[in-house]
Tab-separated table of C-alpha atoms and ligand atoms in Angstrom:
chain	number	residue	atom	x	y	z
A	1	MET	CA	154.714	15.936	-0.522
A	2	ARG	CA	153.183	15.047	-3.798
A	3	SER	CA	150.823	12.318	-4.747
A	4	ALA	CA	149.159	11.497	-8.005
A	5	LEU	CA	145.874	9.670	-8.029
A	6	ALA	CA	144.345	8.355	-11.212
A	7	ILE	CA	140.567	8.331	-11.098
A	8	GLY	CA	138.657	6.677	-13.928
A	9	PHE	CA	139.945	7.035	-17.453
A	10	ALA	CA	139.433	10.683	-18.118
A	11	ILE	CA	140.999	12.435	-15.232
A	12	THR	CA	144.054	12.664	-13.109
A	13	ILE	CA	143.889	14.897	-10.111
A	14	THR	CA	147.258	15.747	-8.700
A	15	THR	CA	147.353	17.178	-5.257
A	16	ALA	CA	150.009	19.540	-4.050
A	17	SER	CA	149.656	19.746	-0.319
A	18	ALA	CA	149.902	23.319	0.798
A	19	ALA	CA	151.183	22.231	4.170
A	20	VAL	CA	154.651	22.702	2.713
A	21	TRP	CA	153.899	26.358	2.181
A	22	ALA	CA	153.607	27.500	5.766
A	23	GLN	CA	151.394	30.518	5.685
A	24	ASN	CA	153.185	32.671	8.194
A	25	ALA	CA	156.694	31.858	7.135
A	26	PRO	CA	158.595	33.287	4.213
A	27	ALA	CA	158.004	31.300	1.050
A	28	PRO	CA	160.365	28.353	1.255
A	29	ALA	CA	162.249	26.968	-1.678
A	30	ALA	CA	160.388	24.225	-3.506
A	31	PRO	CA	160.822	21.039	-1.512
A	32	ALA	CA	162.893	18.344	-3.127
A	33	PRO	CA	160.637	15.625	-4.490
A	34	ALA	CA	161.161	12.069	-3.355
A	35	PRO	CA	163.825	10.499	-5.569
A	36	ALA	CA	161.459	7.834	-6.944
A	37	MET	CA	158.956	10.491	-7.976
A	38	ALA	CA	161.648	12.699	-9.483
A	39	ALA	CA	162.680	9.918	-11.827
A	40	ALA	CA	159.126	9.149	-12.879
A	41	ALA	CA	157.742	12.675	-13.083
A	42	PRO	CA	157.101	13.934	-16.622
A	43	ALA	CA	158.055	17.459	-17.597
A	44	ALA	CA	155.219	19.587	-16.260
A	45	ALA	CA	154.223	23.224	-16.166
A	46	PRO	CA	155.701	25.102	-13.201
A	47	ARG	CA	153.669	24.268	-10.146
A	48	PRO	CA	151.763	27.207	-8.670
A	49	THR	CA	153.137	28.228	-5.341
A	50	LEU	CA	151.668	30.230	-2.539
A	51	PRO	CA	153.210	33.490	-1.422
A	52	ALA	CA	154.055	34.158	2.176
A	53	CYS	CA	151.046	35.380	4.085
A	54	SER	CA	151.305	38.164	6.622
A	55	ASN	CA	147.801	37.637	7.972
A	56	PRO	CA	147.881	35.019	10.752
A	57	ASN	CA	144.085	34.661	10.571
A	58	ALA	CA	143.981	34.149	6.824
A	59	LEU	CA	141.858	31.430	5.309
A	60	GLY	CA	144.780	30.489	3.033
A	61	VAL	CA	144.864	27.563	0.633
A	62	GLU	CA	144.853	24.031	2.014
A	63	ARG	CA	145.960	22.339	-1.181
A	64	ILE	CA	146.183	22.823	-4.921
A	65	VAL	CA	144.674	20.179	-7.174
A	66	GLN	CA	145.655	19.899	-10.800
A	67	ILE	CA	142.998	18.497	-13.097
A	68	ASP	CA	143.682	16.680	-16.342
A	69	THR	CA	140.690	17.794	-18.403
A	70	THR	CA	141.217	15.305	-21.236
A	71	GLY	CA	137.775	14.223	-22.463
A	72	GLY	CA	135.947	17.026	-20.638
A	73	PRO	CA	135.208	15.704	-17.150
A	74	GLY	CA	132.441	17.437	-15.184
A	75	PHE	CA	132.468	18.615	-11.575
A	76	GLY	CA	129.805	19.759	-9.152
A	77	PHE	CA	127.121	17.415	-7.853
A	78	GLU	CA	124.236	19.436	-9.271
A	79	HIS	CA	125.099	17.783	-12.595
A	80	PHE	CA	128.072	15.446	-12.254
A	81	LYS	CA	128.615	12.648	-9.777
A	82	ALA	CA	131.786	10.972	-11.067
A	83	TYR	CA	134.535	12.880	-9.280
A	84	ASP	CA	134.173	13.527	-5.596
A	85	PHE	CA	137.610	15.074	-5.106
A	86	LEU	CA	137.027	17.243	-2.060
A	87	ARG	CA	137.616	16.057	1.461
A	88	ASP	CA	135.435	16.931	4.416
A	89	LYS	CA	135.326	20.709	5.054
A	90	GLU	CA	137.059	21.548	1.780
A	91	VAL	CA	135.567	24.161	-0.533
A	92	VAL	CA	136.381	25.564	-3.979
A	93	LEU	CA	135.520	29.262	-4.363
A	94	THR	CA	134.197	30.115	-7.833
A	95	PHE	CA	133.222	33.521	-9.210
A	96	ASP	CA	131.230	34.107	-12.398
A	97	ASP	CA	130.292	36.889	-14.814
A	98	GLY	CA	133.182	39.323	-14.236
A	99	PRO	CA	135.393	41.133	-14.723
A	100	TRP	CA	133.574	44.197	-13.480
A	101	PRO	CA	134.981	47.495	-12.179
A	102	GLY	CA	134.832	47.828	-8.417
A	103	ASN	CA	133.185	44.500	-7.724
A	104	THR	CA	135.884	42.181	-9.093
A	105	GLU	CA	138.538	44.390	-7.524
A	106	ARG	CA	136.891	44.149	-4.097
A	107	VAL	CA	136.730	40.372	-4.413
A	108	LEU	CA	140.412	40.261	-5.418
A	109	LYS	CA	141.393	42.352	-2.414
A	110	ALA	CA	139.506	40.128	0.021
A	111	LEU	CA	141.056	37.015	-1.499
A	112	ALA	CA	144.525	38.584	-1.303
A	113	ASP	CA	144.000	39.690	2.305
A	114	ASN	CA	143.182	36.062	3.038
A	115	CYS	CA	146.030	34.594	0.978
A	116	THR	CA	143.497	32.406	-0.760
A	117	LYS	CA	142.715	31.513	-4.385
A	118	ALA	CA	139.609	31.068	-6.482
A	119	LEU	CA	138.405	29.913	-9.875
A	120	PHE	CA	136.954	32.659	-12.099
A	121	PHE	CA	134.530	32.214	-15.003
A	122	PRO	CA	134.524	35.572	-16.837
A	123	ILE	CA	132.086	36.530	-19.582
A	124	GLY	CA	133.883	37.165	-22.891
A	125	LYS	CA	132.321	40.565	-23.524
A	126	HIS	CA	133.140	41.733	-20.008
A	127	ALA	CA	136.722	40.558	-20.476
A	128	GLY	CA	136.832	42.613	-23.680
A	129	TRP	CA	135.559	45.704	-21.923
A	130	HIS	CA	137.810	45.374	-18.875
A	131	PRO	CA	140.951	43.460	-19.850
A	132	GLU	CA	143.027	45.306	-17.256
A	133	ILE	CA	140.883	43.869	-14.437
A	134	LEU	CA	141.118	40.351	-15.830
A	135	LYS	CA	144.890	40.747	-16.006
A	136	GLU	CA	144.820	41.580	-12.270
A	137	VAL	CA	142.920	38.334	-11.614
A	138	ALA	CA	145.628	36.417	-13.471
A	139	LYS	CA	148.453	38.328	-11.794
A	140	ALA	CA	147.059	37.408	-8.380
A	141	GLY	CA	147.455	33.725	-9.305
A	142	HIS	CA	143.810	32.754	-9.563
A	143	THR	CA	142.592	30.204	-12.091
A	144	ILE	CA	140.650	31.636	-15.042
A	145	GLY	CA	138.293	29.554	-17.175
A	146	SER	CA	135.511	30.888	-19.408
A	147	HIS	CA	131.729	31.363	-19.366
A	148	THR	CA	130.724	32.109	-23.010
A	149	TRP	CA	130.907	35.298	-25.031
A	150	SER	CA	127.609	36.921	-24.044
A	151	HIS	CA	126.008	34.679	-21.416
A	152	LYS	CA	123.193	33.314	-23.555
A	153	ASP	CA	121.242	30.219	-22.552
A	154	LEU	CA	122.934	27.714	-24.864
A	155	THR	CA	119.954	25.353	-24.796
A	156	LYS	CA	118.082	27.966	-26.864
A	157	LEU	CA	120.701	28.204	-29.634
A	158	THR	CA	121.589	25.993	-32.584
A	159	PRO	CA	124.700	23.854	-32.056
A	160	ASP	CA	126.732	26.189	-34.304
A	161	GLU	CA	125.581	29.278	-32.427
A	162	ALA	CA	126.246	27.612	-29.081
A	163	LYS	CA	129.711	26.544	-30.204
A	164	ALA	CA	130.458	30.119	-31.296
A	165	GLU	CA	129.345	31.413	-27.869
A	166	ILE	CA	131.734	29.002	-26.152
A	167	GLU	CA	134.665	29.611	-28.495
A	168	LYS	CA	134.292	33.387	-28.614
A	169	GLY	CA	134.225	33.381	-24.814
A	170	ILE	CA	137.522	31.489	-24.718
A	171	ALA	CA	139.020	33.756	-27.396
A	172	ALA	CA	137.967	36.956	-25.601
A	173	VAL	CA	139.468	35.800	-22.300
A	174	SER	CA	142.688	34.848	-24.085
A	175	ILE	CA	142.918	38.218	-25.863
A	176	ALA	CA	142.141	40.126	-22.657
A	177	LEU	CA	144.950	38.283	-20.895
A	178	GLY	CA	147.373	39.397	-23.609
A	179	ASN	CA	146.984	36.463	-26.006
A	180	LYS	CA	147.623	33.879	-23.322
A	181	PRO	CA	146.129	30.389	-23.157
A	182	VAL	CA	143.042	30.015	-20.971
A	183	GLY	CA	142.390	27.635	-18.083
A	184	PRO	CA	140.715	24.453	-19.404
A	185	PHE	CA	137.507	25.025	-17.447
A	186	PHE	CA	134.053	26.150	-18.522
A	187	ARG	CA	130.785	26.922	-16.790
A	188	PHE	CA	127.466	27.011	-18.686
A	189	PRO	CA	125.399	30.198	-18.225
A	190	ALA	CA	122.600	29.584	-15.729
A	191	LEU	CA	123.915	25.995	-15.463
A	192	ARG	CA	121.912	25.025	-18.550
A	193	HIS	CA	123.768	22.115	-20.150
A	194	PRO	CA	122.790	21.195	-23.739
A	195	PRO	CA	124.045	17.618	-24.327
A	196	GLU	CA	125.685	18.450	-27.691
A	197	MET	CA	127.765	21.151	-26.051
A	198	VAL	CA	128.752	18.885	-23.163
A	199	LYS	CA	130.024	16.520	-25.852
A	200	TYR	CA	131.724	19.345	-27.747
A	201	LEU	CA	133.625	20.480	-24.644
A	202	GLY	CA	134.815	16.896	-24.326
A	203	THR	CA	136.376	17.107	-27.789
A	204	ARG	CA	138.110	20.344	-26.713
A	205	ASN	CA	139.355	18.723	-23.486
A	206	ILE	CA	137.675	21.348	-21.353
A	207	GLY	CA	136.406	20.444	-17.889
A	208	ILE	CA	132.881	21.547	-17.002
A	209	PHE	CA	132.161	23.153	-13.664
A	210	SER	CA	128.654	22.933	-12.347
A	211	THR	CA	128.314	23.507	-8.607
A	212	ASP	CA	127.585	21.871	-5.288
A	213	MET	CA	126.248	24.999	-3.666
A	214	ASP	CA	124.643	27.842	-5.585
A	215	SER	CA	124.671	31.001	-3.477
A	216	PHE	CA	121.883	32.562	-5.593
A	217	ASP	CA	123.708	35.816	-4.893
A	218	PHE	CA	122.362	37.279	-8.140
A	219	LYS	CA	118.955	37.308	-6.494
A	220	ILE	CA	120.182	38.448	-3.078
A	221	HIS	CA	121.691	41.880	-2.927
A	222	LYS	CA	122.305	42.413	0.783
A	223	PRO	CA	125.798	41.262	1.773
A	224	ASP	CA	124.648	39.714	5.080
A	225	GLN	CA	122.062	37.661	3.184
A	226	VAL	CA	124.726	36.426	0.760
A	227	ILE	CA	126.862	35.332	3.712
A	228	LYS	CA	123.910	33.574	5.316
A	229	SER	CA	123.004	31.827	2.062
A	230	VAL	CA	126.519	30.470	1.549
A	231	MET	CA	127.172	29.497	5.165
A	232	THR	CA	123.835	27.689	5.515
A	233	LYS	CA	124.601	25.608	2.428
A	234	VAL	CA	128.206	24.932	3.366
A	235	GLU	CA	127.133	23.771	6.822
A	236	LYS	CA	124.517	21.505	5.301
A	237	HIS	CA	126.814	19.952	2.649
A	238	GLY	CA	130.023	19.975	4.675
A	239	LYS	CA	132.159	20.631	1.590
A	240	GLY	CA	131.882	21.500	-2.070
A	241	ILE	CA	132.176	23.909	-4.978
A	242	ILE	CA	130.576	27.267	-4.139
A	243	LEU	CA	129.098	29.350	-6.964
A	244	MET	CA	129.196	33.125	-6.492
A	245	HIS	CA	129.471	36.178	-8.768
A	246	ASP	CA	132.281	38.719	-8.648
A	247	PHE	CA	129.963	40.683	-10.967
A	248	GLN	CA	127.538	41.258	-8.085
A	249	HIS	CA	128.063	44.269	-5.876
A	250	GLY	CA	126.498	42.638	-2.815
A	251	THR	CA	128.777	39.641	-3.133
A	252	SER	CA	131.859	41.803	-3.454
A	253	GLU	CA	130.929	43.463	-0.168
A	254	ALA	CA	130.136	40.142	1.500
A	255	ILE	CA	133.388	38.372	0.657
A	256	PRO	CA	135.668	39.712	3.444
A	257	GLU	CA	133.226	38.603	6.155
A	258	LEU	CA	132.340	35.388	4.344
A	259	LEU	CA	136.002	34.340	4.186
A	260	LYS	CA	136.318	35.094	7.919
A	261	ARG	CA	133.285	32.909	8.642
A	262	LEU	CA	134.633	30.064	6.517
A	263	LYS	CA	137.915	30.200	8.421
A	264	ALA	CA	136.102	30.312	11.785
A	265	GLY	CA	133.994	27.330	10.725
A	266	GLY	CA	137.095	25.252	9.997
A	267	TYR	CA	136.592	25.209	6.227
A	268	LYS	CA	139.590	24.951	3.915
A	269	VAL	CA	140.064	26.255	0.410
A	270	VAL	CA	141.253	24.042	-2.427
A	271	GLN	CA	142.614	25.772	-5.505
A	272	VAL	CA	141.896	24.083	-8.814
A	273	VAL	CA	144.370	24.408	-11.675
A	274	GLY	CA	144.316	22.845	-15.133
A	275	LYS	CA	147.003	20.501	-16.381
A	276	THR	CA	146.863	21.676	-20.007
A	277	PRO	CA	145.587	25.156	-20.887
A	278	ILE	CA	143.322	25.821	-23.870
A	279	GLU	CA	144.343	27.743	-26.965
A	280	PRO	CA	141.598	29.781	-28.667
A	281	LEU	CA	140.611	28.838	-32.220
A	282	PRO	CA	141.921	31.455	-34.712
A	283	GLU	CA	138.607	32.026	-36.526
A	284	TYR	CA	136.815	32.888	-33.291
A	285	LYS	CA	139.658	35.091	-32.167
A	286	GLU	CA	139.259	37.011	-35.370
A	287	ALA	CA	135.487	37.236	-34.864
A	288	VAL	CA	135.989	38.632	-31.364
A	289	LEU	CA	138.534	41.211	-32.507
A	290	LYS	CA	136.166	42.303	-35.236
A	291	GLU	CA	133.172	42.512	-32.953
A	292	MET	CA	135.032	44.446	-30.286
A	293	GLY	CA	136.204	46.985	-32.851
A	294	GLY	CA	139.189	48.886	-31.548
A	295	GLY	CA	138.480	47.865	-27.967
A	296	LEU	CA	140.966	45.059	-27.831
A	297	ASP	CA	143.571	46.375	-30.227
A	298	GLU	CA	145.984	47.070	-27.435
A	299	ALA	CA	146.091	43.359	-26.726
A	300	ARG	CA	147.228	42.382	-30.224
A	301	PRO	CA	150.883	41.551	-30.506
A	302	MET	CA	152.705	44.460	-32.115
A	303	SER	CA	154.161	42.200	-34.798
A	304	SER	CA	150.664	41.516	-36.114
A	305	VAL	CA	149.997	45.249	-36.440
A	306	ILE	CA	153.294	46.731	-37.561
A	307	GLN	CA	155.892	45.056	-39.716
A	308	THR	CA	159.013	46.447	-41.255
A	309	ILE	CA	158.715	45.670	-44.946
A	310	GLN	CA	161.705	47.643	-46.162
A	311	GLY	CA	164.964	48.532	-44.517
A	312	ASN	CA	166.226	47.034	-41.238
B	1	ZN	ZN1	126.882	33.476	-15.273
């Protein structure tokens, strides 16, 4: 089952129904597309697939939506009203400010135990300090966007400084992942959106994620309070993008129970993936490597470090 729905001029959201990936069965071979679609379908990146799930009570993934971020569309009703792509009882799990030892790993384990997927917005500096954890996030099949280099309020910076914060964040995530492209999604620190930077992200074809439900977990440290905060908002809104922080210890402890509650409440997870990933700009990559000193050297391709200049 595959359907493509064009919404407006800037965005195409393609839905891959996860019903074809039965959660308790071994991963089936990719289903044959309908002949008409096969003829019309353009060459696309390999579609993410869900692994078999051994947990019969897992929250799982209901469907995967692919977003064409051309022009920088925005999502999350706190700031953007154009694209209401979630159905009743559907949620997108988002985690900011990682990667962080212990906390991100606990969140990853809970997501894996539940065979479900999330969207991560790591801070560039944190990615530079803990590239091995960010690689685990990628290996688990989650979507990884970016969240600036050092989490400054971009409304307080000049446009050039703000642009550098955004670009260095993208570059650091790319380097930490082993010089891989980055998911075409960005979240502003503290959800402060300077209009010039919203425009700039449009020119970079990066989608902006605000939120529908802010857990305020950075202010709440007790896991049961984090669960209560999220569930109260989800029940009120009925669906939406949930903002949490894998950086927060309390959240990392709350996630196993929170995912159980979401499942019990009949909520379904939608995974968001980008159609076209983002390449970092070389000058900002260089700036990040310089600023991190030797910290990220291991991530440089060997050919850029060592070259045979004589002999074979
Ligand atoms: Zn943040």
